[in-house]
PDB file of C-alpha atoms in Angstrom:
ATOM      1  CA  MET A   1     107.952  82.029  81.956  1.00 50.00           C
ATOM      2  CA  LEU A   2     108.933  79.457  84.837  1.00 56.00           C
ATOM      3  CA  ILE A   3     106.415  78.702  87.268  1.00 63.00           C
ATOM      4  CA  PRO A   4     107.665  77.908  91.339  1.00 67.00           C
ATOM      5  CA  LYS A   5     106.623  73.860  91.871  1.00 81.00           C
ATOM      6  CA  SER A   6     103.938  74.115  93.889  1.00 83.00           C
ATOM      7  CA  ARG A   7     105.388  72.370  96.351  1.00 85.00           C
ATOM      8  CA  HIS A   8     107.485  75.129  96.932  1.00 86.00           C
ATOM      9  CA  LEU A   9     104.431  77.415  96.895  1.00 90.00           C
ATOM     10  CA  HIS A  10     102.722  76.153  99.787  1.00 91.00           C
ATOM     11  CA  LEU A  11     105.482  75.558 101.599  1.00 94.00           C
ATOM     12  CA  LEU A  12     106.503  79.334 101.441  1.00 94.00           C
ATOM     13  CA  ALA A  13     102.872  79.996 102.505  1.00 95.00           C
ATOM     14  CA  PHE A  14     103.198  77.827 105.318  1.00 97.00           C
ATOM     15  CA  LEU A  15     106.287  80.114 106.345  1.00 96.00           C
ATOM     16  CA  ALA A  16     103.896  83.237 105.976  1.00 96.00           C
ATOM     17  CA  VAL A  17     101.264  82.480 108.253  1.00 96.00           C
ATOM     18  CA  ILE A  18     104.311  81.550 111.021  1.00 97.00           C
ATOM     19  CA  GLY A  19     105.505  84.509 109.994  1.00 95.00           C
ATOM     20  CA  LEU A  20     102.041  86.392 110.711  1.00 94.00           C
ATOM     21  CA  LEU A  21     101.361  83.598 113.841  1.00 95.00           C
ATOM     22  CA  ALA A  22     104.183  85.047 114.999  1.00 95.00           C
ATOM     23  CA  THR A  23     103.639  88.632 114.805  1.00 93.00           C
ATOM     24  CA  ALA A  24     100.730  88.355 116.099  1.00 92.00           C
ATOM     25  CA  MET A  25     101.794  86.726 119.478  1.00 92.00           C
ATOM     26  CA  PHE A  26     104.849  89.608 118.996  1.00 92.00           C
ATOM     27  CA  PHE A  27     101.718  91.963 119.597  1.00 88.00           C
ATOM     28  CA  GLU A  28     100.247  90.214 122.327  1.00 86.00           C
ATOM     29  CA  HIS A  29     103.123  89.470 124.399  1.00 87.00           C
ATOM     30  CA  VAL A  30     105.542  92.156 124.011  1.00 90.00           C
ATOM     31  CA  MET A  31     103.443  95.410 122.564  1.00 85.00           C
ATOM     32  CA  MET A  32     101.097  93.849 124.805  1.00 84.00           C
ATOM     33  CA  LEU A  33      98.141  94.657 122.284  1.00 82.00           C
ATOM     34  CA  GLU A  34      95.289  92.517 123.874  1.00 80.00           C
ATOM     35  CA  PRO A  35      93.068  90.195 120.896  1.00 82.00           C
ATOM     36  CA  CYS A  36      89.532  90.719 120.557  1.00 82.00           C
ATOM     37  CA  PRO A  37      86.991  88.318 119.329  1.00 81.00           C
ATOM     38  CA  LEU A  38      87.219  89.106 115.644  1.00 83.00           C
ATOM     39  CA  CYS A  39      91.037  89.004 115.917  1.00 86.00           C
ATOM     40  CA  ILE A  40      91.661  85.809 117.082  1.00 86.00           C
ATOM     41  CA  THR A  41      88.927  84.361 114.532  1.00 88.00           C
ATOM     42  CA  GLN A  42      91.421  85.800 111.442  1.00 92.00           C
ATOM     43  CA  ARG A  43      94.371  84.089 113.660  1.00 92.00           C
ATOM     44  CA  ILE A  44      92.453  80.816 113.608  1.00 92.00           C
ATOM     45  CA  ALA A  45      91.357  81.179 109.608  1.00 95.00           C
ATOM     46  CA  PHE A  46      95.348  81.793 108.820  1.00 97.00           C
ATOM     47  CA  LEU A  47      96.386  78.578 111.385  1.00 96.00           C
ATOM     48  CA  ILE A  48      93.906  76.879 108.935  1.00 96.00           C
ATOM     49  CA  LEU A  49      94.990  78.185 105.832  1.00 97.00           C
ATOM     50  CA  GLY A  50      98.922  77.580 107.009  1.00 96.00           C
ATOM     51  CA  LEU A  51      97.673  73.761 108.137  1.00 97.00           C
ATOM     52  CA  ILE A  52      96.192  73.669 104.212  1.00 96.00           C
ATOM     53  CA  SER A  53      99.374  74.820 102.506  1.00 95.00           C
ATOM     54  CA  LEU A  54     101.459  72.039 105.162  1.00 96.00           C
ATOM     55  CA  ILE A  55      99.293  69.486 104.402  1.00 95.00           C
ATOM     56  CA  ALA A  56      99.459  70.360 100.688  1.00 93.00           C
ATOM     57  CA  ALA A  57     103.769  70.908 100.610  1.00 92.00           C
ATOM     58  CA  ILE A  58     103.799  67.379 102.263  1.00 92.00           C
ATOM     59  CA  HIS A  59     101.192  65.147 100.350  1.00 89.00           C
ATOM     60  CA  ASN A  60     102.741  67.124  96.881  1.00 84.00           C
ATOM     61  CA  PRO A  61      99.433  66.062  94.798  1.00 83.00           C
ATOM     62  CA  THR A  62      99.468  67.110  90.981  1.00 79.00           C
ATOM     63  CA  GLY A  63      96.627  67.823  88.784  1.00 78.00           C
ATOM     64  CA  ARG A  64      93.335  67.682  90.235  1.00 86.00           C
ATOM     65  CA  GLY A  65      94.731  67.410  93.701  1.00 84.00           C
ATOM     66  CA  LEU A  66      95.811  70.628  94.109  1.00 85.00           C
ATOM     67  CA  ARG A  67      93.108  72.194  92.540  1.00 89.00           C
ATOM     68  CA  VAL A  68      91.130  70.802  95.463  1.00 92.00           C
ATOM     69  CA  TYR A  69      94.132  72.536  97.953  1.00 92.00           C
ATOM     70  CA  GLY A  70      93.705  75.568  96.148  1.00 92.00           C
ATOM     71  CA  GLY A  71      89.734  75.308  96.557  1.00 95.00           C
ATOM     72  CA  PHE A  72      90.161  75.171  99.967  1.00 96.00           C
ATOM     73  CA  ILE A  73      92.866  78.150 100.049  1.00 96.00           C
ATOM     74  CA  LEU A  74      90.273  79.708  98.576  1.00 97.00           C
ATOM     75  CA  ALA A  75      87.755  79.360 100.804  1.00 97.00           C
ATOM     76  CA  PHE A  76      89.941  79.817 104.205  1.00 96.00           C
ATOM     77  CA  ALA A  77      90.806  82.998 102.351  1.00 97.00           C
ATOM     78  CA  ILE A  78      87.915  84.439 101.876  1.00 97.00           C
ATOM     79  CA  VAL A  79      86.618  83.605 104.893  1.00 94.00           C
ATOM     80  CA  GLY A  80      88.898  85.469 106.676  1.00 95.00           C
ATOM     81  CA  ALA A  81      88.527  88.859 104.480  1.00 96.00           C
ATOM     82  CA  GLY A  82      85.031  88.670 105.589  1.00 92.00           C
ATOM     83  CA  LEU A  83      86.343  88.401 109.221  1.00 90.00           C
ATOM     84  CA  ALA A  84      88.673  91.084 108.557  1.00 92.00           C
ATOM     85  CA  ILE A  85      86.596  93.594 106.886  1.00 92.00           C
ATOM     86  CA  ARG A  86      83.688  93.404 109.669  1.00 87.00           C
ATOM     87  CA  GLN A  87      86.433  94.196 112.051  1.00 85.00           C
ATOM     88  CA  LEU A  88      87.391  97.135 109.796  1.00 88.00           C
ATOM     89  CA  TYR A  89      83.497  98.523 109.831  1.00 87.00           C
ATOM     90  CA  LEU A  90      83.398  98.425 113.247  1.00 83.00           C
ATOM     91  CA  GLN A  91      87.154 100.192 113.387  1.00 82.00           C
ATOM     92  CA  GLY A  92      84.904 102.908 110.749  1.00 82.00           C
ATOM     93  CA  LEU A  93      81.951 103.182 113.183  1.00 77.00           C
ATOM     94  CA  PRO A  94      81.664 106.213 115.395  1.00 79.00           C
ATOM     95  CA  PRO A  95      81.973 105.289 119.236  1.00 73.00           C
ATOM     96  CA  GLU A  96      78.632 106.122 119.926  1.00 75.00           C
ATOM     97  CA  GLN A  97      77.666 103.027 117.410  1.00 72.00           C
ATOM     98  CA  ALA A  98      79.971 100.540 117.943  1.00 68.00           C
ATOM     99  CA  PRO A  99      79.062  97.488 119.591  1.00 66.00           C
ATOM    100  CA  ALA A 100      79.442  97.266 123.844  1.00 63.00           C
ATOM    101  CA  CYS A 101      83.108  96.241 124.515  1.00 61.00           C
ATOM    102  CA  MET A 102      83.526  93.276 126.954  1.00 61.00           C
ATOM    103  CA  PRO A 103      85.235  91.013 129.144  1.00 57.00           C
ATOM    104  CA  GLY A 104      88.585  89.448 127.995  1.00 63.00           C
ATOM    105  CA  ILE A 105      88.183  86.352 125.956  1.00 64.00           C
ATOM    106  CA  GLU A 106      89.333  84.415 129.045  1.00 68.00           C
ATOM    107  CA  TYR A 107      86.530  84.791 130.686  1.00 63.00           C
ATOM    108  CA  LEU A 108      84.015  84.372 128.080  1.00 68.00           C
ATOM    109  CA  VAL A 109      85.490  80.660 127.404  1.00 68.00           C
ATOM    110  CA  ASP A 110      84.605  80.038 131.104  1.00 72.00           C
ATOM    111  CA  VAL A 111      80.560  81.509 131.656  1.00 67.00           C
ATOM    112  CA  MET A 112      79.307  81.565 127.951  1.00 69.00           C
ATOM    113  CA  PRO A 113      78.253  78.569 126.563  1.00 75.00           C
ATOM    114  CA  MET A 114      79.502  77.663 123.088  1.00 72.00           C
ATOM    115  CA  ASN A 115      77.019  79.143 120.815  1.00 74.00           C
ATOM    116  CA  GLU A 116      77.260  82.693 121.707  1.00 72.00           C
ATOM    117  CA  LEU A 117      81.098  82.384 122.391  1.00 66.00           C
ATOM    118  CA  ILE A 118      81.538  81.025 118.722  1.00 69.00           C
ATOM    119  CA  SER A 119      78.394  84.067 117.702  1.00 71.00           C
ATOM    120  CA  ILE A 120      80.677  86.929 119.467  1.00 67.00           C
ATOM    121  CA  MET A 121      83.710  85.699 117.859  1.00 64.00           C
ATOM    122  CA  PHE A 122      82.568  85.957 114.402  1.00 59.00           C
ATOM    123  CA  SER A 123      80.094  89.085 115.149  1.00 59.00           C
ATOM    124  CA  GLY A 124      83.051  91.244 117.197  1.00 58.00           C
ATOM    125  CA  THR A 125      82.471  93.386 120.385  1.00 61.00           C
ATOM    126  CA  GLY A 126      84.065  96.759 120.984  1.00 55.00           C
ATOM    127  CA  ASP A 127      87.478  95.526 121.732  1.00 72.00           C
ATOM    128  CA  CYS A 128      87.284  94.972 118.215  1.00 73.00           C
ATOM    129  CA  ALA A 129      86.264  98.647 116.854  1.00 71.00           C
ATOM    130  CA  GLU A 130      89.255  99.810 118.867  1.00 74.00           C
ATOM    131  CA  VAL A 131      92.268 100.663 116.632  1.00 73.00           C
ATOM    132  CA  GLN A 132      95.613 100.129 118.516  1.00 80.00           C
ATOM    133  CA  TRP A 133      98.160  99.835 115.876  1.00 75.00           C
ATOM    134  CA  ARG A 134      98.619 101.230 112.684  1.00 72.00           C
ATOM    135  CA  PHE A 135     101.097 100.771 109.884  1.00 83.00           C
ATOM    136  CA  LEU A 136     101.254 102.819 106.792  1.00 90.00           C
ATOM    137  CA  GLY A 137      97.832 103.993 107.911  1.00 82.00           C
ATOM    138  CA  LEU A 138      96.575 100.473 108.170  1.00 84.00           C
ATOM    139  CA  SER A 139      95.710  98.923 110.991  1.00 88.00           C
ATOM    140  CA  ILE A 140      96.316  95.159 112.103  1.00 87.00           C
ATOM    141  CA  PRO A 141      93.128  93.855 109.854  1.00 90.00           C
ATOM    142  CA  GLY A 142      93.628  95.684 107.316  1.00 93.00           C
ATOM    143  CA  TRP A 143      97.064  94.064 106.548  1.00 93.00           C
ATOM    144  CA  THR A 144      95.153  90.584 107.376  1.00 95.00           C
ATOM    145  CA  LEU A 145      92.838  91.810 104.771  1.00 96.00           C
ATOM    146  CA  VAL A 146      96.281  92.181 102.455  1.00 96.00           C
ATOM    147  CA  ALA A 147      97.493  89.143 103.720  1.00 97.00           C
ATOM    148  CA  PHE A 148      93.885  86.898 103.053  1.00 97.00           C
ATOM    149  CA  ILE A 149      93.552  88.442  99.533  1.00 97.00           C
ATOM    150  CA  GLY A 150      97.499  87.507  98.962  1.00 96.00           C
ATOM    151  CA  TYR A 151      95.971  83.821  99.942  1.00 97.00           C
ATOM    152  CA  GLY A 152      92.590  84.454  97.559  1.00 97.00           C
ATOM    153  CA  LEU A 153      94.552  84.855  94.789  1.00 96.00           C
ATOM    154  CA  PHE A 154      97.300  82.183  95.359  1.00 93.00           C
ATOM    155  CA  GLY A 155      94.142  79.696  95.587  1.00 94.00           C
ATOM    156  CA  VAL A 156      93.552  81.194  92.362  1.00 94.00           C
ATOM    157  CA  LEU A 157      96.562  80.371  90.965  1.00 90.00           C
ATOM    158  CA  GLU A 158      96.655  77.088  92.525  1.00 89.00           C
ATOM    159  CA  MET A 159      93.207  76.030  90.534  1.00 89.00           C
ATOM    160  CA  ILE A 160      93.974  77.369  87.070  1.00 86.00           C
ATOM    161  CA  ARG A 161      97.136  77.273  86.126  1.00 78.00           C
ATOM    162  CA  LYS A 162      98.514  74.958  83.958  1.00 69.00           C
ATOM    163  CA  ARG A 163     100.005  71.852  85.617  1.00 60.00           C
ATOM    164  CA  ASP A 164     101.957  71.031  82.442  1.00 42.00           C
ATOM    165  CA  ILE A 165     105.549  73.997  82.884  1.00 47.00           C
ATOM    166  CA  VAL A 166     106.565  72.621  85.962  1.00 45.00           C
ATOM    167  CA  GLN A 167     105.408  70.995  88.385  1.00 42.00           C
TER     168      GLN A 167
END
């Protein structure tokens, strides 16, 4: 079985992140969907995944190096999946149980201490509970969860596959 070179897979993973972030920008600036704190943290997780993939594609390591990159990809995919699951949980809550909505993220950055801002970014607000868009029955965090699972599987593949087939 012919397995693509890791360099090509990492480049493809990087390009996929570019596509995901471009889609997020389209949602925000064209469709005017305001991103919540959890959305922004998921974008950061995708950005980190993309940077790891780009560095791996440029570095083109072998053996243990690819396992290390695969481990980093798996770790950040798990973090991103956790953020998406948290947002799906908030979206599933009855409106009266959802956390309170807060001002926009620009305002929060200006007035909140960094430790409180980071806590809000990772735990979410009432804004995160609002479903603004659906496709095939999944909201945006549902689709990001699918993408994070894909990146997690890619990370596992890079960690376990045999290196002597095609590099």
